[in-house]
PDB file of C-alpha atoms in Angstrom:
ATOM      1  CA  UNK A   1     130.014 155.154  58.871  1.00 43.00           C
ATOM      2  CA  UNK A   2     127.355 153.343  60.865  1.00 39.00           C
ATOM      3  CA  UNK A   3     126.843 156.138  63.132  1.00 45.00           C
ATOM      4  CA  UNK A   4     126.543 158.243  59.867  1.00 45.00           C
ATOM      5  CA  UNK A   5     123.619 155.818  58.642  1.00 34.00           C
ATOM      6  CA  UNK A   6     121.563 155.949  61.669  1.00 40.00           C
ATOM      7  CA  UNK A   7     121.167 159.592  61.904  1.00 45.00           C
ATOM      8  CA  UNK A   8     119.986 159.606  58.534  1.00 43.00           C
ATOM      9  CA  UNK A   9     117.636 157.006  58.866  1.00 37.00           C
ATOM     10  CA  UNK A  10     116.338 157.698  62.610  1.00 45.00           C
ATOM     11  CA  UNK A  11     113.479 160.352  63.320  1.00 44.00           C
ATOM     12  CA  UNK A  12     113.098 162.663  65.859  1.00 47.00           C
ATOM     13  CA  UNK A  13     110.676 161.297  68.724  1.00 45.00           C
ATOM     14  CA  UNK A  14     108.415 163.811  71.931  1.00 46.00           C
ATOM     15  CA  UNK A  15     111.131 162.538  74.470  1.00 46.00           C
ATOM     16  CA  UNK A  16     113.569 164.058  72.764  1.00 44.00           C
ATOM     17  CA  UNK A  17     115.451 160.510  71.641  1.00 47.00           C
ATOM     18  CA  UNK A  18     115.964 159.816  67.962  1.00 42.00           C
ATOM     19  CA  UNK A  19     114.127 156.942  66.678  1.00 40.00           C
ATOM     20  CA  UNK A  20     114.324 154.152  63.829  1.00 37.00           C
ATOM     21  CA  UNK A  21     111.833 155.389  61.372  1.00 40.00           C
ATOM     22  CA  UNK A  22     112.366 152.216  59.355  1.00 40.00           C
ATOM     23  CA  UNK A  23     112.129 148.310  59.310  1.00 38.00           C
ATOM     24  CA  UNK A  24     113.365 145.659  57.261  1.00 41.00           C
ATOM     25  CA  UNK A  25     109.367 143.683  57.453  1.00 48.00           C
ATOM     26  CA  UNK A  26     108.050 147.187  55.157  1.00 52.00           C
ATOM     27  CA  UNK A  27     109.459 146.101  52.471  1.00 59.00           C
ATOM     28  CA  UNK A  28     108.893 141.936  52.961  1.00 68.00           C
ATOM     29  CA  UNK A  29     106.948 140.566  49.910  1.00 78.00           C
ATOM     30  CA  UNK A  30     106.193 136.694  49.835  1.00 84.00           C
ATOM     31  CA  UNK A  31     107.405 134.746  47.223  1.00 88.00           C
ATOM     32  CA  UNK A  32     103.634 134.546  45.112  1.00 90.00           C
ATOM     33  CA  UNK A  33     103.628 138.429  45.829  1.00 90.00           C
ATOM     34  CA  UNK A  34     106.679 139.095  44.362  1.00 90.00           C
ATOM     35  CA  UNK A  35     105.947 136.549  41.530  1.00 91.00           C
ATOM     36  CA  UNK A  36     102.542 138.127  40.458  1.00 90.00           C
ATOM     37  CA  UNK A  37     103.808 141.761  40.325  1.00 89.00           C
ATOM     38  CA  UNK A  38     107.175 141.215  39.061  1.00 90.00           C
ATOM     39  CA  UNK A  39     106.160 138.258  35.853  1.00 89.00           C
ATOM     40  CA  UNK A  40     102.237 137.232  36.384  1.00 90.00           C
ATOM     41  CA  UNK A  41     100.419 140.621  36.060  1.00 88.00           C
ATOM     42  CA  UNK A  42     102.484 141.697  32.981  1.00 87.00           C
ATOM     43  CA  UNK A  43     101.313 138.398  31.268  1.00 87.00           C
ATOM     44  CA  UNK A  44      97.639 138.892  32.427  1.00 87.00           C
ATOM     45  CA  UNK A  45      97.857 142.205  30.923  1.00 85.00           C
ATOM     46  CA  UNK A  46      98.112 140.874  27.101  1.00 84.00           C
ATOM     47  CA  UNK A  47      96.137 137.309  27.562  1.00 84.00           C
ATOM     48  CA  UNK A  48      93.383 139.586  28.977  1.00 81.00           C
ATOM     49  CA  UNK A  49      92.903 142.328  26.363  1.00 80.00           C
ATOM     50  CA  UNK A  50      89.479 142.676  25.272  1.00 75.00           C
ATOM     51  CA  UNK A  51      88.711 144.518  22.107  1.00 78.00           C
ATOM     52  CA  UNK A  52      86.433 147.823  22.386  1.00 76.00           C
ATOM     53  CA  UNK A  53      84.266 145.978  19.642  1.00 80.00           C
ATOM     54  CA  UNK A  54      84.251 142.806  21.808  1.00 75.00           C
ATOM     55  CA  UNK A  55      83.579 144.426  24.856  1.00 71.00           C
ATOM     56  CA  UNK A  56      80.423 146.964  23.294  1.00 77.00           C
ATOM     57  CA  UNK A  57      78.916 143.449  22.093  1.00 79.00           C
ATOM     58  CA  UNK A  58      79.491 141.920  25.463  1.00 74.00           C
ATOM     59  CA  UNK A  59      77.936 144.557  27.601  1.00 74.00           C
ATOM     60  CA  UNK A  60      75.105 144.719  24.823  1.00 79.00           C
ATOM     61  CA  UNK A  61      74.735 140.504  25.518  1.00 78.00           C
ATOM     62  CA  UNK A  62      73.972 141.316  29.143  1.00 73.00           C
ATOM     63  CA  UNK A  63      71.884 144.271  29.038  1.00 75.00           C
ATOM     64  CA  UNK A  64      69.615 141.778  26.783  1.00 78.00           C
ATOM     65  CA  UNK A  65      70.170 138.922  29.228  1.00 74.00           C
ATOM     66  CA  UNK A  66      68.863 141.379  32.117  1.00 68.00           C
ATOM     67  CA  UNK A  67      66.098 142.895  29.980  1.00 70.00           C
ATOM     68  CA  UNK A  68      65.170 139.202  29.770  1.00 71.00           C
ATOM     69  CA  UNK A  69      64.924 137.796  33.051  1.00 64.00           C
ATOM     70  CA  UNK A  70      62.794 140.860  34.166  1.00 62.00           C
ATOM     71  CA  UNK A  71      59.769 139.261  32.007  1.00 56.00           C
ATOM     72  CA  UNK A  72      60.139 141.254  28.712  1.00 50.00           C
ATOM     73  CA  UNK A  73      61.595 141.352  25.728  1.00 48.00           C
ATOM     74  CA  UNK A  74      64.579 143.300  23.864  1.00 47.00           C
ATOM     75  CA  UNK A  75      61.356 145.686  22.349  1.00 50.00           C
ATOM     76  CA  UNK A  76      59.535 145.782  25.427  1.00 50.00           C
ATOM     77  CA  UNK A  77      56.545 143.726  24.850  1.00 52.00           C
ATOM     78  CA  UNK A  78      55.913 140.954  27.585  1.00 51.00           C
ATOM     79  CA  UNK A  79      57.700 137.320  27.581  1.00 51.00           C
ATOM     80  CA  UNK A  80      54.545 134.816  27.793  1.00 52.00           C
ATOM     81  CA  UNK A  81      57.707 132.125  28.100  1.00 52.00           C
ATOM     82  CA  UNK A  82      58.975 133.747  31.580  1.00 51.00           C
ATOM     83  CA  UNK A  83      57.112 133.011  34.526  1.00 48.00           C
ATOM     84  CA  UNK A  84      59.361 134.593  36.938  1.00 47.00           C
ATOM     85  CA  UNK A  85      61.942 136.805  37.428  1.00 47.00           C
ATOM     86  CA  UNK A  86      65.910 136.299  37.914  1.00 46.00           C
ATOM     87  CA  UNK A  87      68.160 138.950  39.405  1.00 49.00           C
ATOM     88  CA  UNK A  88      71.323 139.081  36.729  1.00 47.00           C
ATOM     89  CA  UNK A  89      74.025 140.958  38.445  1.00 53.00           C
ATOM     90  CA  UNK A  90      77.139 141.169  36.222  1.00 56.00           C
ATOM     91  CA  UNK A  91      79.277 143.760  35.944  1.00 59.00           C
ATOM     92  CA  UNK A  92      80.161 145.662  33.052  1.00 60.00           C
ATOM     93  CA  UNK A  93      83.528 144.513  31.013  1.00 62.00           C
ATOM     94  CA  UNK A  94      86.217 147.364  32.181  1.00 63.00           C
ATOM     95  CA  UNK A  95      88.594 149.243  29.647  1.00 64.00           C
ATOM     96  CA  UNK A  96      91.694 146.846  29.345  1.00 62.00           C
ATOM     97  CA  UNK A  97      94.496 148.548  30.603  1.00 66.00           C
ATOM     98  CA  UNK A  98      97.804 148.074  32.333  1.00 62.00           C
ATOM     99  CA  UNK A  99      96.050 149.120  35.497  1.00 72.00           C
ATOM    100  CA  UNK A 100      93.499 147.413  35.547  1.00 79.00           C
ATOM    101  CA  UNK A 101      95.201 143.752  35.433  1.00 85.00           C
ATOM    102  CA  UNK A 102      92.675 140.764  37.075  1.00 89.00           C
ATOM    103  CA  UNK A 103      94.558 140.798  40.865  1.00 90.00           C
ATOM    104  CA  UNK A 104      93.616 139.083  44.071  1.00 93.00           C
ATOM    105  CA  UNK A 105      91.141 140.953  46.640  1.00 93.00           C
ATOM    106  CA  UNK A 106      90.543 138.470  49.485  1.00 94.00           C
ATOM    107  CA  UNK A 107      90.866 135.433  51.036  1.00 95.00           C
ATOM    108  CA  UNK A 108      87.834 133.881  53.279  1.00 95.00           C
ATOM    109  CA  UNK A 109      88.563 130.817  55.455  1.00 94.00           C
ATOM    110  CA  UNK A 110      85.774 129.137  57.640  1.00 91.00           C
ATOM    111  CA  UNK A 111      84.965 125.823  58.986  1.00 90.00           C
ATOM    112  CA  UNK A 112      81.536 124.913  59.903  1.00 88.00           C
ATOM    113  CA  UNK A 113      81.129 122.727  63.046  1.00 84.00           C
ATOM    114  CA  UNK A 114      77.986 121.043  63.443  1.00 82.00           C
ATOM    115  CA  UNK A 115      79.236 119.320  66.786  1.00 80.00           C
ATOM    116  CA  UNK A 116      79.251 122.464  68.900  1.00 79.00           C
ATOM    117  CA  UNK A 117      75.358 122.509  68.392  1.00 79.00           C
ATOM    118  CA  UNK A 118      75.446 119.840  71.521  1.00 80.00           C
ATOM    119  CA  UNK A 119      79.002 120.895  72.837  1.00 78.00           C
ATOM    120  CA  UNK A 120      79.987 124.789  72.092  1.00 80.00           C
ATOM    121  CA  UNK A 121      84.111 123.593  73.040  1.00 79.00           C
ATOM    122  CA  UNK A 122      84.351 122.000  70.223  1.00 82.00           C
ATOM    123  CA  UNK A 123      83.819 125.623  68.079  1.00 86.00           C
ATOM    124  CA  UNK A 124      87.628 126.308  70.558  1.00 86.00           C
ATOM    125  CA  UNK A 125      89.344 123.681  68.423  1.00 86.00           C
ATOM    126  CA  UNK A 126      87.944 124.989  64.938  1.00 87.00           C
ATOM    127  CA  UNK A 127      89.293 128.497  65.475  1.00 89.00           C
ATOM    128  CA  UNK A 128      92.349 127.210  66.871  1.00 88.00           C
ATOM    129  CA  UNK A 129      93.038 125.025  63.364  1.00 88.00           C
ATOM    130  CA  UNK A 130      91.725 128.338  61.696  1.00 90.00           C
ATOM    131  CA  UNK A 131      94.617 130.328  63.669  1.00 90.00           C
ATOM    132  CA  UNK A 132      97.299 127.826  63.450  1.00 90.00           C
ATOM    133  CA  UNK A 133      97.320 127.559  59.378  1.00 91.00           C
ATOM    134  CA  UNK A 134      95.915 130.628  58.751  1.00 91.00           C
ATOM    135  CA  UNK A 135      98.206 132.922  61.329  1.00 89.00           C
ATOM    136  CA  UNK A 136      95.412 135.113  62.296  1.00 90.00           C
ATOM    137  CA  UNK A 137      93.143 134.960  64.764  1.00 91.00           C
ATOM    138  CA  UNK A 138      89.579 133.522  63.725  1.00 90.00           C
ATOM    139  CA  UNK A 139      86.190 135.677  63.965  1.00 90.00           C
ATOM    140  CA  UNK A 140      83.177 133.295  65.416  1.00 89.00           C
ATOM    141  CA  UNK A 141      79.950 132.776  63.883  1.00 87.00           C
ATOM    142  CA  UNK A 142      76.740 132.472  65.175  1.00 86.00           C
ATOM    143  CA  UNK A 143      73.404 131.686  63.749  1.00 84.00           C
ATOM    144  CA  UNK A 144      70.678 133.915  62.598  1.00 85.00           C
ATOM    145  CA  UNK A 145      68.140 131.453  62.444  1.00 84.00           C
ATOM    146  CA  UNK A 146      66.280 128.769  64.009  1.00 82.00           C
ATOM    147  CA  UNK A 147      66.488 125.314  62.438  1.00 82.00           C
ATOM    148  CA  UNK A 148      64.464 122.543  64.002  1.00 81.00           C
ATOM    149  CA  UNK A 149      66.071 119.392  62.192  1.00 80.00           C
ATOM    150  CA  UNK A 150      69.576 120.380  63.760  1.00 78.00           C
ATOM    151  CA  UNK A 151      68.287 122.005  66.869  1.00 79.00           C
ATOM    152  CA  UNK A 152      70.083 124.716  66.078  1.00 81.00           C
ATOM    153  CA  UNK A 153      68.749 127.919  67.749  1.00 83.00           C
ATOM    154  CA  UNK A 154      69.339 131.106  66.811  1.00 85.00           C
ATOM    155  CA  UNK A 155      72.562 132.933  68.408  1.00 82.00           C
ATOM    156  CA  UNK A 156      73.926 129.429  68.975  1.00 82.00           C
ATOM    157  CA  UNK A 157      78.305 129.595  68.130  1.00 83.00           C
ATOM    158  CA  UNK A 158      77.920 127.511  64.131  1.00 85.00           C
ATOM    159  CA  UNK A 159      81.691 128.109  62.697  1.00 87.00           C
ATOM    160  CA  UNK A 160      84.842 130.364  62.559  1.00 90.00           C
ATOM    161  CA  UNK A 161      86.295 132.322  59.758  1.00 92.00           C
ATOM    162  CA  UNK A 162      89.095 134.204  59.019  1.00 94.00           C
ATOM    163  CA  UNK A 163      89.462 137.160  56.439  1.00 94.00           C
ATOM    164  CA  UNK A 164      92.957 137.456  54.689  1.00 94.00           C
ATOM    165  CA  UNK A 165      94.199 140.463  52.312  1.00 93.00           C
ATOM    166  CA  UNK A 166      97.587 141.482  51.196  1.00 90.00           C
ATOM    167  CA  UNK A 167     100.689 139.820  52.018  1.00 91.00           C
ATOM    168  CA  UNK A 168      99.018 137.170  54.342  1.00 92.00           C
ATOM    169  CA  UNK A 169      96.568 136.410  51.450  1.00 93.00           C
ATOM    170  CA  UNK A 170      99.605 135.646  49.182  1.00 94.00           C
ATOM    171  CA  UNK A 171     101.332 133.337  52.038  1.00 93.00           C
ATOM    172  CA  UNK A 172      98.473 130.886  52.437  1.00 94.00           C
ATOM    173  CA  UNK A 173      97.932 130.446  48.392  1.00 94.00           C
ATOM    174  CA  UNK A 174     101.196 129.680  48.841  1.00 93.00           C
ATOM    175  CA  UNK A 175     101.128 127.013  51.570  1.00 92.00           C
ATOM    176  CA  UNK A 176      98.008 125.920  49.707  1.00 93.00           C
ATOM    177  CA  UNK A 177      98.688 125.656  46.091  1.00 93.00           C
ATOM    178  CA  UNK A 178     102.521 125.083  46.413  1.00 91.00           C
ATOM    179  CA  UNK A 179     102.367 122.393  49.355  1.00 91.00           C
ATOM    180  CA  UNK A 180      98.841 121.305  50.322  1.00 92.00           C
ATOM    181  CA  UNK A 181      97.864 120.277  46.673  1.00 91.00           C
ATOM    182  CA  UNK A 182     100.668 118.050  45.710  1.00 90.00           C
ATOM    183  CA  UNK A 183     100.122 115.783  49.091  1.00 90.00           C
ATOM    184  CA  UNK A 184      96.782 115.168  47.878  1.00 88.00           C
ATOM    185  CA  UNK A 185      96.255 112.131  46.178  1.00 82.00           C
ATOM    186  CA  UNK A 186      93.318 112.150  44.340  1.00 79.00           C
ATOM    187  CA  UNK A 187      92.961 115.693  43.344  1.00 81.00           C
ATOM    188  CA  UNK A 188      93.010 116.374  40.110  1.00 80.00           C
ATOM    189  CA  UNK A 189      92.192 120.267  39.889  1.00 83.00           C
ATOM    190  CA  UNK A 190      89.006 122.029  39.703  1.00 86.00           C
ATOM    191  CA  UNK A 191      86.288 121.918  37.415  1.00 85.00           C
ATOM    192  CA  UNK A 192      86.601 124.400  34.399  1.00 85.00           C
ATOM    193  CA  UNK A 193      82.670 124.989  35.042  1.00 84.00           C
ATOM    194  CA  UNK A 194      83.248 126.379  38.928  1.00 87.00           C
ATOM    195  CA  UNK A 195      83.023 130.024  39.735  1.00 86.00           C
ATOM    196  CA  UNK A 196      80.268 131.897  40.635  1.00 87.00           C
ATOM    197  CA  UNK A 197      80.416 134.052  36.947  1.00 84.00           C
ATOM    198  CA  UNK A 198      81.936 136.976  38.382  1.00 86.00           C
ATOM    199  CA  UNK A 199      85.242 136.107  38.602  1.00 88.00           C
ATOM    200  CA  UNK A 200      85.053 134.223  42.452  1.00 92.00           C
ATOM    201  CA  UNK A 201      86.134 130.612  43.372  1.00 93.00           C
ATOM    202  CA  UNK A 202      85.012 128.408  46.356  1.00 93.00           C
ATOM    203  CA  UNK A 203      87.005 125.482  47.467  1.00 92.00           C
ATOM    204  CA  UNK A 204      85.903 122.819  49.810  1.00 91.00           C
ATOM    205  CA  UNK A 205      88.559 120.046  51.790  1.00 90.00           C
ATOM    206  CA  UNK A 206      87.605 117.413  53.788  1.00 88.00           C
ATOM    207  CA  UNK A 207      88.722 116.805  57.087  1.00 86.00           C
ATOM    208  CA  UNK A 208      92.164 114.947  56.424  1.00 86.00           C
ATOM    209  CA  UNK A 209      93.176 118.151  54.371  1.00 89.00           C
ATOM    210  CA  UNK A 210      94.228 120.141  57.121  1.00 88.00           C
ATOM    211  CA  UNK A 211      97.046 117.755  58.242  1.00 86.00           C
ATOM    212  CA  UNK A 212      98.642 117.990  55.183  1.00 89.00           C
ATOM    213  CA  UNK A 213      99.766 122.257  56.118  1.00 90.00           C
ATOM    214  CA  UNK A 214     103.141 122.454  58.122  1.00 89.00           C
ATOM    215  CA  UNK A 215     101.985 124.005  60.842  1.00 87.00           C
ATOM    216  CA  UNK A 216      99.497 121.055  61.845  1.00 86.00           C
ATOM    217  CA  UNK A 217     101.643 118.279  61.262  1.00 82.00           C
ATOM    218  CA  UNK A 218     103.506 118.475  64.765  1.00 80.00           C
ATOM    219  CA  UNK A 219     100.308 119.255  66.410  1.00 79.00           C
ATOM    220  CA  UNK A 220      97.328 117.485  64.538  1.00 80.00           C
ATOM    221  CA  UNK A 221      96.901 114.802  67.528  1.00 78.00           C
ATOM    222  CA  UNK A 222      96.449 117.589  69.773  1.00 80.00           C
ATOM    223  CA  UNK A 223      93.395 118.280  68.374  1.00 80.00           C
ATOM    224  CA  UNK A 224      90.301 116.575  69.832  1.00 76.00           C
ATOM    225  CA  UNK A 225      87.798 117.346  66.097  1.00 80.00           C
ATOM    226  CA  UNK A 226      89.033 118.178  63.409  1.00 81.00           C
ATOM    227  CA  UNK A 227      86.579 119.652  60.720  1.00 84.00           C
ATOM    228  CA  UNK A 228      87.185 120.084  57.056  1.00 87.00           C
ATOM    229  CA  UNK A 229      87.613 123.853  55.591  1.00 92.00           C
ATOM    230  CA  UNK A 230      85.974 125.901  52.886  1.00 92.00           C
ATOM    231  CA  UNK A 231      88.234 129.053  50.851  1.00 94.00           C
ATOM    232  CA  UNK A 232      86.455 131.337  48.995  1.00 94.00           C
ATOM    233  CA  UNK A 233      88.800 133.586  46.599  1.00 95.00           C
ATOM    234  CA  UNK A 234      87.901 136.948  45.925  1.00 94.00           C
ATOM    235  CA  UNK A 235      89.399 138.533  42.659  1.00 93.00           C
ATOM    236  CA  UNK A 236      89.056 141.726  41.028  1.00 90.00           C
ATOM    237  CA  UNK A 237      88.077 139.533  37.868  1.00 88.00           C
ATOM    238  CA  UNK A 238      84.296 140.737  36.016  1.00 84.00           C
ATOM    239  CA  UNK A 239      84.077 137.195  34.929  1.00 85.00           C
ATOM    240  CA  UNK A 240      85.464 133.509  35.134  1.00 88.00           C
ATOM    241  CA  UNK A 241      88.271 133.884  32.612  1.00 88.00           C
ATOM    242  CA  UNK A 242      90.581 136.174  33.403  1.00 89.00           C
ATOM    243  CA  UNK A 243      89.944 135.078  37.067  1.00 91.00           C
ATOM    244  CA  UNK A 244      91.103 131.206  35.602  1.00 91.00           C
ATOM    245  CA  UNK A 245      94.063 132.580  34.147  1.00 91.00           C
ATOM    246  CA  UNK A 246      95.031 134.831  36.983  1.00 93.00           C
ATOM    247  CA  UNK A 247      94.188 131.572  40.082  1.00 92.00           C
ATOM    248  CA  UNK A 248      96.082 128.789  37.284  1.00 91.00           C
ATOM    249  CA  UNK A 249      99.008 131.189  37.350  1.00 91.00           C
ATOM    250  CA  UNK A 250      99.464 131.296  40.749  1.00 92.00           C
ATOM    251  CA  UNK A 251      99.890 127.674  40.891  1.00 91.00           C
ATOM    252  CA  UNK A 252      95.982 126.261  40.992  1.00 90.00           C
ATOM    253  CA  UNK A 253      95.307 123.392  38.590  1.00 89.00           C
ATOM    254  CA  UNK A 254      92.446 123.303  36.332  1.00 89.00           C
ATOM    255  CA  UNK A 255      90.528 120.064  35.142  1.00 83.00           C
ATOM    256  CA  UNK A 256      90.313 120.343  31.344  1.00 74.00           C
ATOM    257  CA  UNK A 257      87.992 117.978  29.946  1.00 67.00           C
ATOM    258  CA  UNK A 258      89.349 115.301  27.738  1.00 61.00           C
ATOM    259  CA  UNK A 259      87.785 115.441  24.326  1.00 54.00           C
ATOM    260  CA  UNK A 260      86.514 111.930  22.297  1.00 53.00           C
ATOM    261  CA  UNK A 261      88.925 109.963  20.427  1.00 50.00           C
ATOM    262  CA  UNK A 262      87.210 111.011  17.274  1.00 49.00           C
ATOM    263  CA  UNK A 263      87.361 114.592  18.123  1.00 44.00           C
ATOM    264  CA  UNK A 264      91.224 114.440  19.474  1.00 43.00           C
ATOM    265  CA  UNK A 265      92.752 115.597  16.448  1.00 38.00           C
ATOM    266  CA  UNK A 266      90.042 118.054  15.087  1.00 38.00           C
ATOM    267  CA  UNK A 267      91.639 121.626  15.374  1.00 33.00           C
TER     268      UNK A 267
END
């Protein structure tokens, strides 16, 4: 029988041998993974719908907004009121379909280390915190400019980042949302104003953060600086809803603000 199963399974190779032509890590999905296609993006699907009414009167809302910040008005005669011009990128609303569900793009992970502007080994232990909670090597950044106040020159090593898509995306919101956040003490969740309107989050930690992940608590002392950390969360979202519902159902808490006493029971 298992002889049976591993000619079926093994390929032909140019020696001559036969070869496994599968592995068991094709078909590994983390746990968020596996919870966002399997419950999550079914739910997003419905709480996302936009009407085609409500979506023509949306895109006709920012076609005025960007007629408007170029200095004149919906009939084209000049705005006396606008003294300059604002670039309004947004993106129209798409066709709500099943395909189409708000999903994750990418993950971006740097830390900016202002120390290695008088001693560049202390950019080593950055990308080394980068690599250990991250589990990919980090990408080193230098600086374009000149800037006399930090006597920072240009080409000098600044920070480290680290790009994450697919399943090791999935495995550090996990560490992050499902770990990190509840050992915080005095988080209470992000503002319901962040985002940058498009449907992208930022997220900045301090420096004691980065002890909280697994992987650094056995080796935080072996660090000689350790530098807080900035995430920047890349959705496929158009705007800051659906991206809210899509990050608060992976696990990341939202501040809601607390209404008056006089307005508590006002529906």
């Amino acid at each position: 029988m298992i002889r049976t199963l591993a000619r079926r399974f093994a390929a032909p190779s140019q020696t001559g041998r036969r070869t496994f032509a599968c592995s068991a890590a094709q078909g590994y999905q983390s746990r968020l993974a596996q919870f966002y296609h399997n419950t999550l993006r079914d739910d997003l699907t419905i709480l996302t719908y936009v009407p085609p009414a409500v979506r023509a009167q949306r895109d006709a809302a920012d076609a005025a907004r960007v007629q408007a910040s170029k200095g004149t008005s919906t009939d084209g005669a000049p705005n006396p009121n606008r003294k300059h011009r604002v670039k309004v990128h947004r993106a129209k609303t798409p066709k709500s379909t099943a395909h189409n569900a708000p999903c994750l793009k990418s993950v971006y992970v740097h830390i900016r280390c202002r120390e290695a502007i008088n001693d560049k080994n202390h950019i080593l232990s950055a990308m080394t915190a980068l690599q250990v909670i991250t589990g990919k090597r980090a990408e080193l950044i230098k600086a374009k400019t000149d800037v006399a106040t930090w006597k920072l020159r240009k080409g000098m090593p600044i920070a480290a980042k680290v790009e994450l898509r697919g399943e090791e995306m999935f495995e550090f919101l996990d560490k992050l949302f499902e770990i990190v956040l509840p050992r915080m003490k005095e988080y209470g969740g992000m503002p319901m104003s962040a985002g940058d309107g498009n449907g992208n989050f930022t997220i900045g930690f301090d420096e004691s953060v980065i002890g909280l992940f697994p992987e650094m608590e056995m080796a935080y002392d072996m660090f000689p600086l350790v530098n807080g950390f900035i995430v920047n969360i890349a959705t496929s979202a158009t705007r800051n809803p659906p991206a809210r519902l899509l990050l608060s159902g992976l696990g990341l808490p939202f501040l809601h603000e607390r209404k008056p006493e006089s307005e508590a029971y006002m529906l």
